[in-house]
Amino acid sequence: MKKPFIIALISSAIGGAYTGFFDVVVYRIGGFGIFTLTNYITDDGQLTMNFWHRLISFVLVTVIAFTIQMFMKTPQLETMNGEKQTINHEESEKVENKI
């Protein structure tokens, strides 16, 4: 679970740099996840570039994290039947120590 955490940190840092570069501001506090998008709509209901830059950063973070995760190597272990099974890091260390 160490690699997904690091991937989330990297992609969130890139998304944060994007929102900081475009000076995205929040008009109110509340909601989590996708529900925070309503916080970037102005009080008169206008969808300004502030809203769109935040939406772009959400998509950017998701795409970057997904792409990095797809190219990361996942340890594989062959079972008795010859099938490959994905294992976690701790199990791979146990297997390497037995060999």
Tab-separated table of N, CA and C in Angstrom:
chain	number	residue	atom	x	y	z
A	1	MET	N	0.825	-1.205	0.000
A	1	MET	CA	0.000	0.000	0.000
A	1	MET	C	0.864	1.262	0.000
A	2	LYS	N	2.150	1.089	-0.042
A	2	LYS	CA	3.045	2.229	-0.037
A	2	LYS	C	3.047	2.944	-1.400
A	3	LYS	N	3.061	2.183	-2.494
A	3	LYS	CA	3.120	2.780	-3.830
A	3	LYS	C	1.879	3.595	-4.170
A	4	PRO	N	0.657	3.095	-3.918
A	4	PRO	CA	-0.513	3.928	-4.226
A	4	PRO	C	-0.542	5.235	-3.432
A	5	PHE	N	-0.054	5.203	-2.203
A	5	PHE	CA	-0.002	6.420	-1.390
A	5	PHE	C	0.957	7.434	-2.014
A	6	ILE	N	2.112	6.970	-2.440
A	6	ILE	CA	3.091	7.870	-3.062
A	6	ILE	C	2.558	8.407	-4.384
A	7	ILE	N	1.873	7.555	-5.143
A	7	ILE	CA	1.269	8.000	-6.405
A	7	ILE	C	0.220	9.077	-6.138
A	8	ALA	N	-0.589	8.899	-5.094
A	8	ALA	CA	-1.595	9.900	-4.740
A	8	ALA	C	-0.935	11.213	-4.341
A	9	LEU	N	0.176	11.138	-3.612
A	9	LEU	CA	0.888	12.363	-3.229
A	9	LEU	C	1.429	13.101	-4.445
A	10	ILE	N	2.017	12.362	-5.377
A	10	ILE	CA	2.593	12.984	-6.573
A	10	ILE	C	1.504	13.632	-7.418
A	11	SER	N	0.428	12.895	-7.688
A	11	SER	CA	-0.622	13.452	-8.538
A	11	SER	C	-1.337	14.620	-7.856
A	12	SER	N	-1.518	14.560	-6.551
A	12	SER	CA	-2.148	15.674	-5.832
A	12	SER	C	-1.255	16.907	-5.818
A	13	ALA	N	0.048	16.699	-5.744
A	13	ALA	CA	0.973	17.837	-5.794
A	13	ALA	C	0.917	18.523	-7.156
A	14	ILE	N	0.812	17.744	-8.217
A	14	ILE	CA	0.699	18.317	-9.562
A	14	ILE	C	-0.619	19.077	-9.702
A	15	GLY	N	-1.712	18.491	-9.203
A	15	GLY	CA	-3.006	19.174	-9.241
A	15	GLY	C	-3.020	20.440	-8.401
A	16	GLY	N	-2.362	20.398	-7.247
A	16	GLY	CA	-2.266	21.586	-6.399
A	16	GLY	C	-1.446	22.683	-7.046
A	17	ALA	N	-0.381	22.290	-7.749
A	17	ALA	CA	0.429	23.282	-8.463
A	17	ALA	C	-0.380	23.927	-9.590
A	18	TYR	N	-1.210	23.120	-10.258
A	18	TYR	CA	-2.061	23.654	-11.324
A	18	TYR	C	-3.057	24.664	-10.761
A	19	THR	N	-3.752	24.319	-9.685
A	19	THR	CA	-4.738	25.244	-9.114
A	19	THR	C	-4.069	26.482	-8.525
A	20	GLY	N	-2.884	26.316	-7.972
A	20	GLY	CA	-2.157	27.477	-7.449
A	20	GLY	C	-1.679	28.404	-8.544
A	21	PHE	N	-1.254	27.827	-9.666
A	21	PHE	CA	-0.775	28.632	-10.790
A	21	PHE	C	-1.890	29.506	-11.356
A	22	PHE	N	-3.108	28.981	-11.386
A	22	PHE	CA	-4.238	29.732	-11.928
A	22	PHE	C	-5.030	30.478	-10.848
A	23	ASP	N	-4.499	30.575	-9.651
A	23	ASP	CA	-5.108	31.331	-8.547
A	23	ASP	C	-6.574	30.962	-8.321
A	24	VAL	N	-6.857	29.673	-8.237
A	24	VAL	CA	-8.218	29.211	-7.991
A	24	VAL	C	-8.563	29.483	-6.531
A	25	VAL	N	-9.721	30.106	-6.308
A	25	VAL	CA	-10.158	30.427	-4.952
A	25	VAL	C	-11.485	29.724	-4.661
A	26	VAL	N	-11.719	29.488	-3.394
A	26	VAL	CA	-12.961	28.849	-2.966
A	26	VAL	C	-13.846	29.925	-2.343
A	27	TYR	N	-15.148	29.867	-2.626
A	27	TYR	CA	-16.076	30.890	-2.139
A	27	TYR	C	-16.778	30.473	-0.855
A	28	ARG	N	-16.793	29.213	-0.552
A	28	ARG	CA	-17.400	28.717	0.688
A	28	ARG	C	-16.744	27.398	1.040
A	29	ILE	N	-16.939	26.932	2.258
A	29	ILE	CA	-16.354	25.680	2.735
A	29	ILE	C	-17.469	24.660	2.931
A	30	GLY	N	-17.230	23.422	2.500
A	30	GLY	CA	-18.205	22.363	2.723
A	30	GLY	C	-18.139	21.321	1.638
A	31	GLY	N	-18.564	20.126	1.962
A	31	GLY	CA	-18.576	19.033	1.002
A	31	GLY	C	-17.222	18.374	0.872
A	32	PHE	N	-17.248	17.129	0.446
A	32	PHE	CA	-16.018	16.377	0.234
A	32	PHE	C	-16.025	15.782	-1.159
A	33	GLY	N	-14.840	15.567	-1.702
A	33	GLY	CA	-14.718	14.920	-3.003
A	33	GLY	C	-15.318	15.761	-4.116
A	34	ILE	N	-16.122	15.124	-4.935
A	34	ILE	CA	-16.721	15.790	-6.089
A	34	ILE	C	-17.705	16.882	-5.666
A	35	PHE	N	-18.236	16.780	-4.463
A	35	PHE	CA	-19.196	17.777	-3.978
A	35	PHE	C	-18.547	19.120	-3.655
A	36	THR	N	-17.215	19.175	-3.615
A	36	THR	CA	-16.548	20.459	-3.388
A	36	THR	C	-16.611	21.363	-4.613
A	37	LEU	N	-16.963	20.813	-5.766
A	37	LEU	CA	-17.040	21.658	-6.967
A	37	LEU	C	-18.035	22.792	-6.813
A	38	THR	N	-19.101	22.581	-6.049
A	38	THR	CA	-20.069	23.659	-5.846
A	38	THR	C	-19.473	24.820	-5.058
A	39	ASN	N	-18.394	24.581	-4.331
A	39	ASN	CA	-17.748	25.646	-3.566
A	39	ASN	C	-17.004	26.634	-4.456
A	40	TYR	N	-16.781	26.284	-5.699
A	40	TYR	CA	-16.042	27.130	-6.624
A	40	TYR	C	-16.951	27.920	-7.554
A	41	ILE	N	-18.256	27.839	-7.339
A	41	ILE	CA	-19.223	28.628	-8.091
A	41	ILE	C	-19.449	29.935	-7.336
A	42	THR	N	-19.460	31.053	-8.042
A	42	THR	CA	-19.626	32.345	-7.378
A	42	THR	C	-21.009	32.441	-6.733
A	43	ASP	N	-21.166	33.426	-5.845
A	43	ASP	CA	-22.435	33.593	-5.124
A	43	ASP	C	-23.611	33.912	-6.042
A	44	ASP	N	-23.336	34.532	-7.187
A	44	ASP	CA	-24.433	34.830	-8.117
A	44	ASP	C	-24.695	33.684	-9.100
A	45	GLY	N	-24.006	32.546	-8.939
A	45	GLY	CA	-24.276	31.355	-9.742
A	45	GLY	C	-23.519	31.270	-11.049
A	46	GLN	N	-22.570	32.154	-11.274
A	46	GLN	CA	-21.804	32.145	-12.521
A	46	GLN	C	-20.712	31.079	-12.472
A	47	LEU	N	-20.568	30.358	-13.577
A	47	LEU	CA	-19.480	29.386	-13.699
A	47	LEU	C	-18.285	30.089	-14.336
A	48	THR	N	-17.444	30.661	-13.502
A	48	THR	CA	-16.279	31.399	-13.986
A	48	THR	C	-15.144	30.423	-14.278
A	49	MET	N	-14.029	30.952	-14.764
A	49	MET	CA	-12.859	30.111	-15.029
A	49	MET	C	-12.339	29.472	-13.746
A	50	ASN	N	-12.655	30.063	-12.613
A	50	ASN	CA	-12.286	29.489	-11.322
A	50	ASN	C	-12.860	28.077	-11.191
A	51	PHE	N	-14.124	27.914	-11.528
A	51	PHE	CA	-14.785	26.611	-11.484
A	51	PHE	C	-14.158	25.649	-12.483
A	52	TRP	N	-13.938	26.120	-13.704
A	52	TRP	CA	-13.431	25.240	-14.755
A	52	TRP	C	-11.999	24.795	-14.488
A	53	HIS	N	-11.178	25.686	-13.931
A	53	HIS	CA	-9.806	25.290	-13.587
A	53	HIS	C	-9.810	24.233	-12.482
A	54	ARG	N	-10.722	24.334	-11.545
A	54	ARG	CA	-10.804	23.317	-10.489
A	54	ARG	C	-11.282	21.987	-11.055
A	55	LEU	N	-12.221	22.024	-11.970
A	55	LEU	CA	-12.686	20.802	-12.619
A	55	LEU	C	-11.563	20.162	-13.435
A	56	ILE	N	-10.798	20.983	-14.131
A	56	ILE	CA	-9.651	20.481	-14.894
A	56	ILE	C	-8.627	19.842	-13.958
A	57	SER	N	-8.395	20.461	-12.803
A	57	SER	CA	-7.421	19.885	-11.869
A	57	SER	C	-7.906	18.547	-11.311
A	58	PHE	N	-9.204	18.391	-11.056
A	58	PHE	CA	-9.751	17.100	-10.629
A	58	PHE	C	-9.477	16.026	-11.678
A	59	VAL	N	-9.762	16.352	-12.930
A	59	VAL	CA	-9.549	15.394	-14.015
A	59	VAL	C	-8.060	15.114	-14.185
A	60	LEU	N	-7.240	16.140	-14.098
A	60	LEU	CA	-5.795	16.000	-14.242
A	60	LEU	C	-5.218	15.058	-13.191
A	61	VAL	N	-5.609	15.246	-11.948
A	61	VAL	CA	-5.122	14.393	-10.865
A	61	VAL	C	-5.551	12.947	-11.081
A	62	THR	N	-6.786	12.739	-11.490
A	62	THR	CA	-7.290	11.385	-11.709
A	62	THR	C	-6.544	10.694	-12.848
A	63	VAL	N	-6.345	11.401	-13.942
A	63	VAL	CA	-5.658	10.816	-15.100
A	63	VAL	C	-4.195	10.528	-14.776
A	64	ILE	N	-3.523	11.440	-14.100
A	64	ILE	CA	-2.114	11.236	-13.757
A	64	ILE	C	-1.965	10.045	-12.818
A	65	ALA	N	-2.794	9.967	-11.787
A	65	ALA	CA	-2.705	8.850	-10.844
A	65	ALA	C	-2.993	7.520	-11.531
A	66	PHE	N	-4.000	7.490	-12.380
A	66	PHE	CA	-4.341	6.266	-13.104
A	66	PHE	C	-3.203	5.841	-14.029
A	67	THR	N	-2.625	6.799	-14.748
A	67	THR	CA	-1.554	6.495	-15.685
A	67	THR	C	-0.311	5.971	-14.966
A	68	ILE	N	0.071	6.612	-13.890
A	68	ILE	CA	1.240	6.151	-13.137
A	68	ILE	C	0.993	4.755	-12.589
A	69	GLN	N	-0.193	4.515	-12.052
A	69	GLN	CA	-0.508	3.211	-11.490
A	69	GLN	C	-0.481	2.116	-12.555
A	70	MET	N	-0.908	2.422	-13.760
A	70	MET	CA	-0.920	1.421	-14.827
A	70	MET	C	0.488	1.010	-15.248
A	71	PHE	N	1.453	1.907	-15.106
A	71	PHE	CA	2.816	1.590	-15.505
A	71	PHE	C	3.685	1.088	-14.357
A	72	MET	N	3.156	1.047	-13.159
A	72	MET	CA	3.915	0.524	-12.019
A	72	MET	C	3.925	-0.995	-12.081
A	73	LYS	N	5.040	-1.565	-11.686
A	73	LYS	CA	5.176	-3.019	-11.703
A	73	LYS	C	4.484	-3.607	-10.476
A	74	THR	N	3.673	-4.644	-10.715
A	74	THR	CA	2.981	-5.342	-9.637
A	74	THR	C	3.604	-6.719	-9.479
A	75	PRO	N	4.032	-7.087	-8.268
A	75	PRO	CA	4.635	-8.414	-8.095
A	75	PRO	C	3.643	-9.522	-8.440
A	76	GLN	N	4.134	-10.563	-9.109
A	76	GLN	CA	3.307	-11.702	-9.506
A	76	GLN	C	3.907	-12.971	-8.907
A	77	LEU	N	3.067	-13.938	-8.587
A	77	LEU	CA	3.485	-15.213	-8.038
A	77	LEU	C	2.744	-16.312	-8.779
A	78	GLU	N	3.469	-17.305	-9.243
A	78	GLU	CA	2.822	-18.412	-9.936
A	78	GLU	C	2.310	-19.415	-8.907
A	79	THR	N	1.078	-19.866	-9.092
A	79	THR	CA	0.485	-20.847	-8.191
A	79	THR	C	0.813	-22.249	-8.680
A	80	MET	N	0.344	-23.253	-7.976
A	80	MET	CA	0.592	-24.645	-8.351
A	80	MET	C	0.012	-24.968	-9.728
A	81	ASN	N	-1.088	-24.321	-10.096
A	81	ASN	CA	-1.744	-24.578	-11.378
A	81	ASN	C	-1.062	-23.868	-12.535
A	82	GLY	N	-0.037	-23.097	-12.266
A	82	GLY	CA	0.632	-22.330	-13.308
A	82	GLY	C	0.008	-20.972	-13.541
A	83	GLU	N	-1.060	-20.631	-12.799
A	83	GLU	CA	-1.704	-19.333	-12.925
A	83	GLU	C	-0.886	-18.296	-12.179
A	84	LYS	N	-0.974	-17.074	-12.631
A	84	LYS	CA	-0.280	-15.994	-11.942
A	84	LYS	C	-1.235	-15.302	-10.995
A	85	GLN	N	-0.726	-14.966	-9.824
A	85	GLN	CA	-1.536	-14.337	-8.791
A	85	GLN	C	-0.810	-13.089	-8.311
A	86	THR	N	-1.533	-11.987	-8.182
A	86	THR	CA	-0.954	-10.751	-7.680
A	86	THR	C	-0.804	-10.851	-6.170
A	87	ILE	N	0.371	-10.444	-5.660
A	87	ILE	CA	0.617	-10.492	-4.221
A	87	ILE	C	1.032	-9.112	-3.758
A	88	ASN	N	0.944	-8.895	-2.465
A	88	ASN	CA	1.368	-7.604	-1.945
A	88	ASN	C	2.857	-7.641	-1.609
A	89	HIS	N	3.402	-6.522	-1.194
A	89	HIS	CA	4.838	-6.371	-0.979
A	89	HIS	C	5.340	-7.282	0.134
A	90	GLU	N	4.596	-7.412	1.226
A	90	GLU	CA	5.038	-8.232	2.350
A	90	GLU	C	5.133	-9.700	1.945
A	91	GLU	N	4.173	-10.165	1.162
A	91	GLU	CA	4.196	-11.556	0.712
A	91	GLU	C	5.357	-11.802	-0.245
A	92	SER	N	5.687	-10.811	-1.068
A	92	SER	CA	6.798	-10.994	-1.999
A	92	SER	C	8.122	-11.080	-1.248
A	93	GLU	N	8.255	-10.343	-0.151
A	93	GLU	CA	9.472	-10.438	0.660
A	93	GLU	C	9.583	-11.813	1.305
A	94	LYS	N	8.460	-12.372	1.766
A	94	LYS	CA	8.471	-13.706	2.359
A	94	LYS	C	8.882	-14.745	1.327
A	95	VAL	N	8.379	-14.622	0.104
A	95	VAL	CA	8.726	-15.562	-0.958
A	95	VAL	C	10.193	-15.452	-1.305
A	96	GLU	N	10.721	-14.231	-1.409
A	96	GLU	CA	12.145	-14.038	-1.733
A	96	GLU	C	13.036	-14.585	-0.641
A	97	ASN	N	12.625	-14.463	0.622
A	97	ASN	CA	13.430	-14.966	1.725
A	97	ASN	C	13.461	-16.489	1.743
A	98	LYS	N	12.416	-17.148	1.267
A	98	LYS	CA	12.374	-18.606	1.231
A	98	LYS	C	13.257	-19.166	0.125
A	99	ILE	N	13.469	-18.401	-0.926
A	99	ILE	CA	14.235	-18.888	-2.083
A	99	ILE	C	15.692	-18.849	-1.810
